[in-house]
């Protein structure tokens, strides 16, 4: 049995800004379900502490004269412990973990996540009075990047795994931060944290972890190229023997159309007819025309270039010529929010745009739509294309990263094998996206064909169990690398 310290900066349902939270909420439970011992360590954000319910002070310790408190709570509906670390109140502010209300990174992010990393190392080395030492420290994205780097300086350390959820976010700070943080000077080197004269937190994970993985096999290959490598492709290629891809699963309890309490009517692949009630309810909720024949195309996500929102905006003049309704839920760059809102005002019966974060609505959109757009420029794994398949909502995705690994294009050969689950297109262009939507529209007109695609997607196994077993193998490899 492994003892795993899972280091993360967000966990669903305690605090979430994106897919990392979903993984951090699900993978520890799935690992526990296959007999592993897991504790999550998270900064002590006030909202997260509140959501965790019953919490108690478990330890107080000092690092270089700074007091750190460790508060213990539980991941709701599980026996996984969550250890909240607080230090000088650095996390004691409400709102987004990384950015202030103005959308700009908190000015003291380097200090916040450096202290977090240092405190995690104390926990990992069993120096905080918990009488617990992990065999594996599993870090995630740049906020925990310093942990493998600092642990590499310890003798008798646990093995380390670093998961890249999104390489575009790297935690890069000016050199002055390096000096201010008092990091060991030997970490200031090209084969350590230095990145173009700045300090890169993510490099701490990429250079020093025993094993690196990312959240889909295709993204693991893509990030070794200039197009997707964000300047780190050389390093990643250099470490390719230690780099792999493991697809995320989805939380099948939370995303289950047969039991989803947000829905107007629950349904399964055998009762697809009941999905219609969700379409009608969605149209009513969003003040769209109550038309039973149009097809509903939706999109949920961060409104940023990565997600191809600019392509969707350029497509809207064409989309309004087709017999469809477009539903969008998201927030992000204000230029996209404004343009989308403009289109919704112009075509209120055909286009519904909700700016904000709304979990209930996201479920109702998945259930009430016919198709789901993900024209991402890059997509490490992506979750919504899996939710969509589970909800009988056919995903239209670009052939990148996890989208390429989880959606099977509806072309004659895949139909023949009975495996088609969506529409896949190649190029990041409005033209290619339009072609894909038209292809979907033609398939939609052929009801039996369409329902075969829906049913096939609904029966796919996106469970975390499969992924958890692969992580367990990765942990074993990391331990053997740490020993050698
Ligand atoms: P990323 O992590 O790049 O944002 P993912 O597809 O991996 O993208 O995960 C995004 C998660 O956040 C999904 O669970 C998605 O449903 C959810 N999500 C994104 N934006 C919103 C929103 N505005 N309202 C509700 N859920 C959202």
Short mmCIF file of C-alpha atoms and ligand atoms in Angstrom, two decimals:
data_model
loop_
_atom_site.label_atom_id
_atom_site.label_comp_id
_atom_site.label_asym_id
_atom_site.label_seq_id
_atom_site.Cartn_x
_atom_site.Cartn_y
_atom_site.Cartn_z
CA UNK A 1 0.00 0.00 0.00
CA UNK A 2 1.26 3.48 -0.88
CA UNK A 3 1.02 6.46 1.43
CA UNK A 4 0.35 9.38 -0.87
CA UNK A 5 0.61 13.06 -0.06
CA UNK A 6 -1.43 14.76 -2.77
CA UNK A 7 -0.32 18.39 -3.11
CA UNK A 8 -2.71 20.76 -4.86
CA UNK A 9 -3.89 24.35 -4.94
CA UNK A 10 -7.58 23.54 -5.57
CA UNK A 11 -9.97 20.68 -4.76
CA UNK A 12 -13.57 20.23 -5.75
CA UNK A 13 -15.93 20.80 -3.90
CA UNK A 14 -13.85 22.97 -1.55
CA UNK A 15 -12.39 25.42 -4.03
CA UNK A 16 -12.32 25.31 -7.81
CA UNK A 17 -11.19 27.38 -10.77
CA UNK A 18 -10.78 24.59 -13.33
CA UNK A 19 -10.06 20.99 -14.18
CA UNK A 20 -7.28 20.63 -11.58
CA UNK A 21 -9.93 20.88 -8.85
CA UNK A 22 -11.95 18.08 -10.42
CA UNK A 23 -8.91 15.82 -10.60
CA UNK A 24 -7.90 16.68 -7.02
CA UNK A 25 -11.39 15.86 -5.77
CA UNK A 26 -11.64 12.56 -7.65
CA UNK A 27 -8.24 10.91 -7.92
CA UNK A 28 -7.56 10.72 -4.15
CA UNK A 29 -10.95 9.05 -3.61
CA UNK A 30 -10.32 6.63 -6.48
CA UNK A 31 -6.89 5.77 -5.05
CA UNK A 32 -8.43 5.22 -1.66
CA UNK A 33 -11.05 2.95 -3.22
CA UNK A 34 -8.26 0.70 -4.51
CA UNK A 35 -6.69 0.43 -1.07
CA UNK A 36 -4.21 3.33 -0.92
CA UNK A 37 -3.80 5.84 1.91
CA UNK A 38 -4.10 9.43 0.69
CA UNK A 39 -3.93 12.83 2.36
CA UNK A 40 -4.48 16.03 0.45
CA UNK A 41 -2.53 19.14 1.34
CA UNK A 42 -4.05 22.48 0.34
CA UNK A 43 -3.54 26.17 1.21
CA UNK A 44 -5.96 27.30 3.92
CA UNK A 45 -8.32 29.41 1.83
CA UNK A 46 -11.19 30.59 4.05
CA UNK A 47 -13.94 29.38 1.68
CA UNK A 48 -12.34 25.95 1.41
CA UNK A 49 -12.10 25.63 5.19
CA UNK A 50 -15.72 26.57 5.54
CA UNK A 51 -16.85 23.99 2.96
CA UNK A 52 -14.82 21.27 4.66
CA UNK A 53 -17.08 21.47 7.71
CA UNK A 54 -15.61 19.99 10.90
CA UNK A 55 -11.96 21.00 11.05
CA UNK A 56 -9.46 20.99 13.89
CA UNK A 57 -5.95 22.23 14.52
CA UNK A 58 -3.64 19.25 14.07
CA UNK A 59 -0.18 20.81 14.26
CA UNK A 60 1.75 24.04 14.61
CA UNK A 61 5.35 24.20 13.43
CA UNK A 62 8.05 26.70 12.57
CA UNK A 63 10.08 27.21 9.41
CA UNK A 64 12.88 29.76 9.56
CA UNK A 65 11.06 31.51 12.39
CA UNK A 66 7.69 31.58 10.60
CA UNK A 67 4.78 29.83 12.25
CA UNK A 68 2.72 27.45 10.13
CA UNK A 69 -0.56 25.91 11.21
CA UNK A 70 -1.92 22.66 9.86
CA UNK A 71 -5.67 22.26 10.16
CA UNK A 72 -7.25 18.92 9.43
CA UNK A 73 -10.56 18.45 7.67
CA UNK A 74 -12.08 15.84 5.38
CA UNK A 75 -12.88 15.70 1.72
CA UNK A 76 -16.71 15.65 1.84
CA UNK A 77 -18.25 12.18 1.59
CA UNK A 78 -14.92 10.41 1.90
CA UNK A 79 -12.39 9.48 4.51
CA UNK A 80 -9.58 11.33 2.72
CA UNK A 81 -7.93 13.82 5.11
CA UNK A 82 -7.39 17.37 3.90
CA UNK A 83 -4.54 19.26 5.57
CA UNK A 84 -4.92 23.00 5.23
CA UNK A 85 -1.68 24.92 5.60
CA UNK A 86 -1.75 28.49 6.78
CA UNK A 87 1.21 30.74 7.15
CA UNK A 88 1.16 34.44 8.01
CA UNK A 89 -2.42 34.60 6.74
CA UNK A 90 -1.08 34.47 3.17
CA UNK A 91 -4.06 32.48 2.01
CA UNK A 92 -6.56 34.18 4.25
CA UNK A 93 -8.30 36.19 1.54
CA UNK A 94 -11.49 35.45 -0.28
CA UNK A 95 -11.86 34.97 -4.01
CA UNK A 96 -9.78 33.23 -6.62
CA UNK A 97 -6.66 31.39 -5.37
CA UNK A 98 -4.38 32.96 -7.96
CA UNK A 99 -5.83 36.30 -9.07
CA UNK A 100 -7.41 39.31 -7.40
CA UNK A 101 -10.70 40.91 -8.34
CA UNK A 102 -8.99 42.86 -11.12
CA UNK A 103 -8.10 39.53 -12.78
CA UNK A 104 -4.38 40.12 -12.19
CA UNK A 105 -2.22 37.64 -10.24
CA UNK A 106 -1.98 38.41 -6.51
CA UNK A 107 1.24 40.44 -6.22
CA UNK A 108 2.61 38.11 -3.55
CA UNK A 109 1.98 34.83 -5.39
CA UNK A 110 5.67 33.92 -5.37
CA UNK A 111 5.79 34.27 -1.57
CA UNK A 112 2.46 32.49 -1.08
CA UNK A 113 3.29 29.39 -3.07
CA UNK A 114 6.94 29.30 -2.01
CA UNK A 115 5.87 29.19 1.63
CA UNK A 116 3.23 26.62 0.79
CA UNK A 117 5.89 24.49 -0.97
CA UNK A 118 8.30 24.76 1.93
CA UNK A 119 5.61 23.82 4.43
CA UNK A 120 4.64 20.81 2.27
CA UNK A 121 8.26 19.63 2.37
CA UNK A 122 8.14 19.69 6.19
CA UNK A 123 4.98 17.57 6.11
CA UNK A 124 6.48 15.21 3.51
CA UNK A 125 9.63 14.73 5.63
CA UNK A 126 7.53 13.92 8.70
CA UNK A 127 8.86 16.91 10.63
CA UNK A 128 5.58 18.41 11.81
CA UNK A 129 4.56 15.93 14.49
CA UNK A 130 2.01 13.93 12.49
CA UNK A 131 3.95 10.65 12.73
CA UNK A 132 3.17 10.06 9.10
CA UNK A 133 5.59 9.87 6.22
CA UNK A 134 4.36 9.46 2.67
CA UNK A 135 5.98 7.05 0.24
CA UNK A 136 4.86 9.30 -2.64
CA UNK A 137 4.48 13.06 -2.91
CA UNK A 138 2.23 13.80 -5.86
CA UNK A 139 2.47 17.47 -6.93
CA UNK A 140 0.25 19.27 -9.41
CA UNK A 141 1.00 22.30 -11.58
CA UNK A 142 3.22 25.26 -10.80
CA UNK A 143 1.82 26.14 -7.32
CA UNK A 144 3.43 22.93 -6.00
CA UNK A 145 6.43 23.04 -8.35
CA UNK A 146 8.97 23.95 -5.67
CA UNK A 147 8.18 20.81 -3.69
CA UNK A 148 10.13 18.30 -5.86
CA UNK A 149 13.00 20.82 -6.14
CA UNK A 150 13.27 21.33 -2.37
CA UNK A 151 12.77 17.63 -1.65
CA UNK A 152 15.65 16.80 -4.00
CA UNK A 153 17.94 18.44 -1.43
CA UNK A 154 16.82 16.08 1.35
CA UNK A 155 18.27 12.65 2.02
CA UNK A 156 15.85 9.74 2.63
CA UNK A 157 13.12 11.56 0.80
CA UNK A 158 9.88 10.10 -0.55
CA UNK A 159 9.51 9.61 -4.32
CA UNK A 160 7.98 12.50 -6.26
CA UNK A 161 5.50 12.70 -9.14
CA UNK A 162 4.62 15.94 -10.88
CA UNK A 163 1.47 16.19 -12.98
CA UNK A 164 1.11 18.88 -15.65
CA UNK A 165 -2.53 19.88 -15.96
CA UNK A 166 -1.77 22.90 -18.11
CA UNK A 167 1.72 23.82 -19.25
CA UNK A 168 0.66 27.34 -20.19
CA UNK A 169 0.62 28.35 -16.52
CA UNK A 170 4.19 28.20 -15.24
CA UNK A 171 4.56 30.42 -12.17
CA UNK A 172 7.38 32.55 -13.55
CA UNK A 173 8.62 35.42 -11.37
CA UNK A 174 11.45 37.98 -11.61
CA UNK A 175 14.91 37.06 -10.32
CA UNK A 176 14.36 39.43 -7.38
CA UNK A 177 11.73 36.98 -6.10
CA UNK A 178 14.31 34.20 -6.03
CA UNK A 179 16.56 36.21 -3.77
CA UNK A 180 13.66 37.42 -1.63
CA UNK A 181 12.32 33.90 -1.12
CA UNK A 182 15.64 32.76 0.27
CA UNK A 183 15.70 29.70 -1.98
CA UNK A 184 18.90 27.62 -1.88
CA UNK A 185 21.36 29.19 -4.30
CA UNK A 186 22.09 25.87 -6.02
CA UNK A 187 18.52 26.00 -7.39
CA UNK A 188 19.50 29.06 -9.45
CA UNK A 189 20.78 27.21 -12.51
CA UNK A 190 19.60 26.39 -16.01
CA UNK A 191 19.11 22.78 -15.00
CA UNK A 192 17.10 23.94 -11.97
CA UNK A 193 14.65 26.86 -11.57
CA UNK A 194 16.21 29.46 -13.87
CA UNK A 195 14.18 30.26 -16.95
CA UNK A 196 15.38 33.15 -19.14
CA UNK A 197 16.79 35.01 -16.13
CA UNK A 198 13.60 34.49 -14.17
CA UNK A 199 12.54 31.91 -11.62
CA UNK A 200 10.13 29.26 -12.84
CA UNK A 201 8.16 27.26 -10.27
CA UNK A 202 6.97 24.70 -12.79
CA UNK A 203 10.58 23.85 -13.63
CA UNK A 204 10.96 22.67 -10.05
CA UNK A 205 8.56 19.88 -10.92
CA UNK A 206 9.74 19.24 -14.46
CA UNK A 207 13.45 19.05 -13.59
CA UNK A 208 13.35 17.34 -10.19
CA UNK A 209 10.34 15.02 -10.00
CA UNK A 210 11.16 11.33 -10.30
CA UNK A 211 8.29 10.99 -12.77
CA UNK A 212 6.36 13.59 -14.73
CA UNK A 213 3.03 12.97 -16.29
CA UNK A 214 0.35 14.92 -18.00
CA UNK A 215 -3.34 14.27 -18.34
CA UNK A 216 -3.51 12.61 -21.73
CA UNK A 217 -1.09 10.58 -23.84
CA UNK A 218 -1.46 12.94 -26.82
CA UNK A 219 -0.68 16.05 -24.74
CA UNK A 220 2.39 14.23 -23.33
CA UNK A 221 3.68 13.95 -26.90
CA UNK A 222 2.53 17.43 -27.98
CA UNK A 223 4.36 19.28 -25.20
CA UNK A 224 7.67 17.99 -26.53
CA UNK A 225 7.13 20.15 -29.65
CA UNK A 226 7.61 23.88 -30.21
CA UNK A 227 3.90 24.34 -31.00
CA UNK A 228 2.70 23.13 -27.59
CA UNK A 229 5.80 23.20 -25.40
CA UNK A 230 5.53 26.84 -24.18
CA UNK A 231 9.33 27.13 -24.26
CA UNK A 232 9.81 23.99 -22.15
CA UNK A 233 9.76 21.49 -25.04
CA UNK A 234 13.53 20.94 -24.89
CA UNK A 235 13.47 20.06 -21.21
CA UNK A 236 10.42 17.83 -21.64
CA UNK A 237 11.98 16.04 -24.58
CA UNK A 238 15.14 15.57 -22.56
CA UNK A 239 13.07 13.92 -19.80
CA UNK A 240 10.86 11.94 -22.19
CA UNK A 241 11.78 8.60 -20.61
CA UNK A 242 10.24 9.84 -17.37
CA UNK A 243 7.23 11.53 -19.02
CA UNK A 244 3.91 9.83 -19.71
CA UNK A 245 0.22 10.59 -20.13
CA UNK A 246 -2.69 9.32 -18.03
CA UNK A 247 -6.20 10.38 -18.99
CA UNK A 248 -8.36 11.95 -16.33
CA UNK A 249 -11.56 10.18 -15.42
CA UNK A 250 -14.77 11.95 -14.52
CA UNK A 251 -16.72 11.92 -11.29
CA UNK A 252 -19.40 9.48 -12.35
CA UNK A 253 -21.58 10.18 -9.33
CA UNK A 254 -21.65 13.89 -9.89
CA UNK A 255 -22.01 13.58 -13.67
CA UNK A 256 -24.62 10.90 -14.10
CA UNK A 257 -27.73 11.69 -16.16
CA UNK A 258 -29.56 8.79 -14.46
CA UNK A 259 -29.33 10.45 -11.03
CA UNK A 260 -28.54 14.11 -11.62
CA UNK A 261 -30.76 16.16 -9.29
CA UNK A 262 -30.16 19.34 -11.31
CA UNK A 263 -32.04 17.90 -14.30
CA UNK A 264 -35.64 18.38 -15.27
CA UNK A 265 -35.79 14.65 -16.08
CA UNK A 266 -33.14 12.02 -15.52
CA UNK A 267 -32.38 9.55 -18.32
CA UNK A 268 -30.12 6.76 -19.51
CA UNK A 269 -29.03 5.46 -22.91
CA UNK A 270 -32.18 3.32 -22.82
CA UNK A 271 -34.50 6.25 -22.12
CA UNK A 272 -32.97 8.88 -24.41
CA UNK A 273 -36.44 10.20 -25.14
CA UNK A 274 -36.52 11.75 -21.69
CA UNK A 275 -33.60 14.02 -22.66
CA UNK A 276 -36.13 16.14 -24.60
CA UNK A 277 -37.67 17.46 -21.39
CA UNK A 278 -34.26 18.87 -20.49
CA UNK A 279 -34.04 20.66 -23.84
CA UNK A 280 -37.41 22.27 -23.29
CA UNK A 281 -36.52 23.25 -19.74
CA UNK A 282 -33.21 24.77 -20.86
CA UNK A 283 -34.93 26.81 -23.57
CA UNK A 284 -37.42 28.09 -21.01
CA UNK A 285 -34.78 28.89 -18.39
CA UNK A 286 -32.67 30.84 -20.89
CA UNK A 287 -35.61 32.54 -22.65
CA UNK A 288 -34.82 30.88 -25.96
CA UNK A 289 -37.60 30.19 -28.48
CA UNK A 290 -39.53 27.08 -27.46
CA UNK A 291 -38.74 25.32 -30.71
CA UNK A 292 -38.63 21.50 -30.48
CA UNK A 293 -36.93 21.08 -33.88
CA UNK A 294 -33.85 23.29 -33.78
CA UNK A 295 -30.66 21.74 -32.57
CA UNK A 296 -28.99 23.20 -29.53
CA UNK A 297 -25.23 23.71 -29.60
CA UNK A 298 -23.53 24.63 -26.35
CA UNK A 299 -20.20 25.58 -24.84
CA UNK A 300 -19.10 25.81 -21.21
CA UNK A 301 -15.68 26.98 -20.17
CA UNK A 302 -13.15 29.67 -19.63
CA UNK A 303 -13.42 32.41 -22.23
CA UNK A 304 -9.80 32.45 -23.30
CA UNK A 305 -7.88 31.95 -26.54
CA UNK A 306 -6.89 28.43 -25.44
CA UNK A 307 -10.51 27.33 -25.73
CA UNK A 308 -10.89 28.77 -29.26
CA UNK A 309 -13.51 31.32 -28.17
CA UNK A 310 -12.30 33.68 -30.90
CA UNK A 311 -13.09 30.98 -33.48
CA UNK A 312 -16.58 30.60 -32.06
CA UNK A 313 -17.15 34.36 -32.16
CA UNK A 314 -16.08 34.47 -35.80
CA UNK A 315 -18.44 31.60 -36.48
CA UNK A 316 -21.53 33.22 -34.96
CA UNK A 317 -22.56 35.12 -38.15
CA UNK A 318 -22.64 31.73 -39.92
CA UNK A 319 -24.29 29.87 -37.05
CA UNK A 320 -27.27 32.20 -36.94
CA UNK A 321 -28.07 31.15 -40.51
CA UNK A 322 -28.48 27.54 -39.45
CA UNK A 323 -31.59 26.22 -37.66
CA UNK A 324 -29.89 26.10 -34.29
CA UNK A 325 -29.71 27.74 -30.92
CA UNK A 326 -26.41 28.50 -29.22
CA UNK A 327 -25.98 28.36 -25.45
CA UNK A 328 -22.82 29.51 -23.70
CA UNK A 329 -21.80 29.57 -20.05
CA UNK A 330 -18.43 30.93 -19.05
CA UNK A 331 -16.27 33.76 -17.89
CA UNK A 332 -12.86 35.02 -18.82
CA UNK A 333 -11.38 37.77 -20.93
CA UNK A 334 -13.68 40.79 -20.95
CA UNK A 335 -13.37 41.36 -24.72
CA UNK A 336 -14.91 37.90 -25.25
CA UNK A 337 -17.54 38.42 -22.57
CA UNK A 338 -18.58 41.70 -24.19
CA UNK A 339 -18.77 40.39 -27.76
CA UNK A 340 -20.72 37.31 -26.71
CA UNK A 341 -23.16 39.42 -24.71
CA UNK A 342 -23.64 41.64 -27.75
CA UNK A 343 -24.59 38.63 -29.89
CA UNK A 344 -27.01 37.35 -27.27
CA UNK A 345 -28.75 40.75 -27.15
CA UNK A 346 -28.99 40.81 -30.90
CA UNK A 347 -30.52 37.32 -31.20
CA UNK A 348 -32.22 36.72 -27.83
CA UNK A 349 -34.33 33.84 -29.11
CA UNK A 350 -31.38 32.04 -30.71
CA UNK A 351 -28.35 32.82 -28.56
CA UNK A 352 -28.16 32.64 -24.76
CA UNK A 353 -24.98 33.76 -23.04
CA UNK A 354 -24.51 33.47 -19.28
CA UNK A 355 -21.38 35.14 -17.96
CA UNK A 356 -20.31 33.65 -14.64
CA UNK A 357 -19.75 30.34 -12.94
CA UNK A 358 -22.85 28.22 -12.37
CA UNK A 359 -22.59 24.53 -11.55
CA UNK A 360 -26.33 23.79 -11.72
CA UNK A 361 -26.66 25.46 -15.10
CA UNK A 362 -23.62 23.57 -16.41
CA UNK A 363 -25.42 20.28 -15.69
CA UNK A 364 -28.65 21.51 -17.26
CA UNK A 365 -26.77 22.64 -20.36
CA UNK A 366 -25.07 19.25 -20.74
CA UNK A 367 -28.43 17.51 -20.47
CA UNK A 368 -30.42 19.97 -22.57
CA UNK A 369 -28.09 20.34 -25.57
CA UNK A 370 -27.64 18.23 -28.67
CA UNK A 371 -24.03 19.15 -29.36
CA UNK A 372 -21.13 20.57 -27.42
CA UNK A 373 -18.33 22.67 -28.94
CA UNK A 374 -14.68 22.38 -27.90
CA UNK A 375 -12.55 23.99 -30.60
CA UNK A 376 -9.53 24.25 -28.28
CA UNK A 377 -6.13 25.36 -29.53
CA UNK A 378 -4.66 22.97 -27.00
CA UNK A 379 -6.38 20.82 -24.41
CA UNK A 380 -4.34 18.81 -21.88
CA UNK A 381 -7.31 16.52 -21.19
CA UNK A 382 -10.60 18.41 -21.06
CA UNK A 383 -13.58 17.24 -19.06
CA UNK A 384 -16.61 18.61 -20.81
CA UNK A 385 -16.21 16.38 -23.86
CA UNK A 386 -16.46 13.40 -21.49
CA UNK A 387 -19.42 14.85 -19.58
CA UNK A 388 -21.07 15.50 -22.95
CA UNK A 389 -20.66 11.91 -24.10
CA UNK A 390 -22.08 10.70 -20.80
CA UNK A 391 -25.12 12.97 -21.28
CA UNK A 392 -25.79 11.92 -24.90
CA UNK A 393 -24.67 15.36 -26.11
CA UNK A 394 -22.43 14.88 -29.11
CA UNK A 395 -19.07 16.68 -28.74
CA UNK A 396 -17.55 18.58 -31.66
CA UNK A 397 -13.85 18.77 -30.83
CA UNK A 398 -10.53 19.72 -32.30
CA UNK A 399 -8.04 16.87 -32.69
CA UNK A 400 -5.67 17.94 -29.91
CA UNK A 401 -4.58 16.59 -26.53
CA UNK A 402 -7.17 14.76 -24.51
CA UNK A 403 -9.90 15.63 -26.99
CA UNK A 404 -8.15 13.45 -29.60
CA UNK A 405 -7.80 10.65 -27.04
CA UNK A 406 -11.40 10.58 -25.80
CA UNK A 407 -13.66 11.33 -28.79
CA UNK A 408 -14.01 8.93 -31.72
CA UNK A 409 -14.85 10.72 -34.96
CA UNK A 410 -18.08 9.71 -36.71
CA UNK A 411 -16.52 8.55 -39.97
CA UNK A 412 -17.55 5.43 -41.89
CA UNK A 413 -14.88 3.17 -40.40
CA UNK A 414 -15.75 4.06 -36.80
CA UNK A 415 -19.45 3.70 -37.55
CA UNK A 416 -18.73 0.24 -38.96
CA UNK A 417 -17.04 -0.72 -35.70
CA UNK A 418 -19.85 0.88 -33.70
CA UNK A 419 -17.47 3.22 -31.89
CA UNK A 420 -18.30 6.73 -33.18
CA UNK A 421 -18.98 9.18 -30.35
CA UNK A 422 -18.49 12.67 -31.80
CA UNK A 423 -17.15 14.94 -34.51
CA UNK A 424 -13.42 15.58 -34.68
CA UNK A 425 -11.79 18.26 -36.84
CA UNK A 426 -8.16 19.16 -37.44
CA UNK A 427 -7.44 22.79 -38.11
CA UNK A 428 -7.85 25.66 -35.62
CA UNK A 429 -9.86 27.77 -38.04
CA UNK A 430 -13.39 29.09 -38.27
CA UNK A 431 -13.81 27.31 -41.62
CA UNK A 432 -12.88 23.92 -40.19
CA UNK A 433 -15.17 24.50 -37.20
CA UNK A 434 -18.06 25.46 -39.49
CA UNK A 435 -17.53 22.31 -41.57
CA UNK A 436 -17.61 20.25 -38.38
CA UNK A 437 -20.86 21.86 -37.20
CA UNK A 438 -22.43 21.27 -40.62
CA UNK A 439 -21.29 17.66 -40.56
CA UNK A 440 -22.94 17.27 -37.16
CA UNK A 441 -26.09 18.94 -38.43
CA UNK A 442 -26.34 16.46 -41.34
CA UNK A 443 -25.87 13.53 -38.96
CA UNK A 444 -28.48 15.03 -36.61
CA UNK A 445 -31.01 14.87 -39.45
CA UNK A 446 -30.53 11.09 -39.60
CA UNK A 447 -32.11 10.19 -36.27
CA UNK A 448 -31.17 6.48 -35.97
CA UNK A 449 -27.59 7.33 -36.88
CA UNK A 450 -27.49 10.20 -34.36
CA UNK A 451 -28.88 8.06 -31.58
CA UNK A 452 -26.22 5.43 -32.23
CA UNK A 453 -23.57 8.09 -31.64
CA UNK A 454 -25.33 9.27 -28.48
CA UNK A 455 -25.72 5.77 -27.06
CA UNK A 456 -22.17 4.82 -27.84
CA UNK A 457 -20.81 7.87 -25.97
CA UNK A 458 -23.15 7.28 -23.02
CA UNK A 459 -21.82 3.75 -22.53
CA UNK A 460 -18.12 4.59 -22.57
CA UNK A 461 -16.08 3.99 -19.44
CA UNK A 462 -14.68 7.29 -18.19
CA UNK A 463 -14.30 6.08 -14.62
CA UNK A 464 -11.47 7.15 -12.35
CA UNK A 465 -10.77 3.53 -11.42
CA UNK A 466 -8.91 2.96 -14.67
CA UNK A 467 -6.79 6.10 -14.20
CA UNK A 468 -6.13 5.40 -10.51
CA UNK A 469 -4.64 2.01 -11.43
CA UNK A 470 -2.34 3.71 -13.93
CA UNK A 471 -1.26 6.26 -11.30
CA UNK A 472 -0.43 3.42 -8.96
CA UNK A 473 1.94 1.98 -11.57
CA UNK A 474 3.44 5.45 -12.05
CA UNK A 475 4.06 5.71 -8.29
CA UNK A 476 5.89 2.37 -8.38
CA UNK A 477 8.09 3.61 -11.24
CA UNK A 478 8.81 6.85 -9.34
CA UNK A 479 9.90 4.87 -6.32
CA UNK A 480 12.20 2.69 -8.33
CA UNK A 481 13.72 5.82 -9.98
CA UNK A 482 14.17 7.39 -6.53
CA UNK A 483 16.01 4.30 -5.30
CA UNK A 484 18.36 4.10 -8.30
P1 LIG B 1 -9.87 23.86 -17.80
O1 LIG B 1 -9.32 23.15 -16.61
O2 LIG B 1 -8.87 24.15 -18.88
O3 LIG B 1 -10.66 25.08 -17.45
P2 LIG B 1 -11.50 21.47 -18.19
O4 LIG B 1 -12.45 21.09 -19.27
O5 LIG B 1 -10.42 20.49 -17.89
O6 LIG B 1 -10.91 22.90 -18.55
O7 LIG B 1 -12.30 21.70 -16.85
C1 LIG B 1 -13.14 22.78 -16.66
C2 LIG B 1 -14.15 22.43 -15.58
O8 LIG B 1 -14.77 23.62 -15.11
C3 LIG B 1 -15.28 21.58 -16.10
O9 LIG B 1 -15.77 20.80 -15.02
C4 LIG B 1 -16.32 22.63 -16.55
O10 LIG B 1 -17.62 22.13 -16.58
C5 LIG B 1 -16.16 23.62 -15.43
N1 LIG B 1 -16.53 25.00 -15.81
C6 LIG B 1 -15.81 25.86 -16.54
N2 LIG B 1 -16.44 27.06 -16.64
C7 LIG B 1 -17.58 26.93 -15.96
C8 LIG B 1 -18.68 27.82 -15.67
N3 LIG B 1 -18.69 29.06 -16.14
N4 LIG B 1 -19.70 27.37 -14.91
C9 LIG B 1 -19.68 26.09 -14.44
N5 LIG B 1 -18.68 25.21 -14.67
C10 LIG B 1 -17.66 25.61 -15.42
#
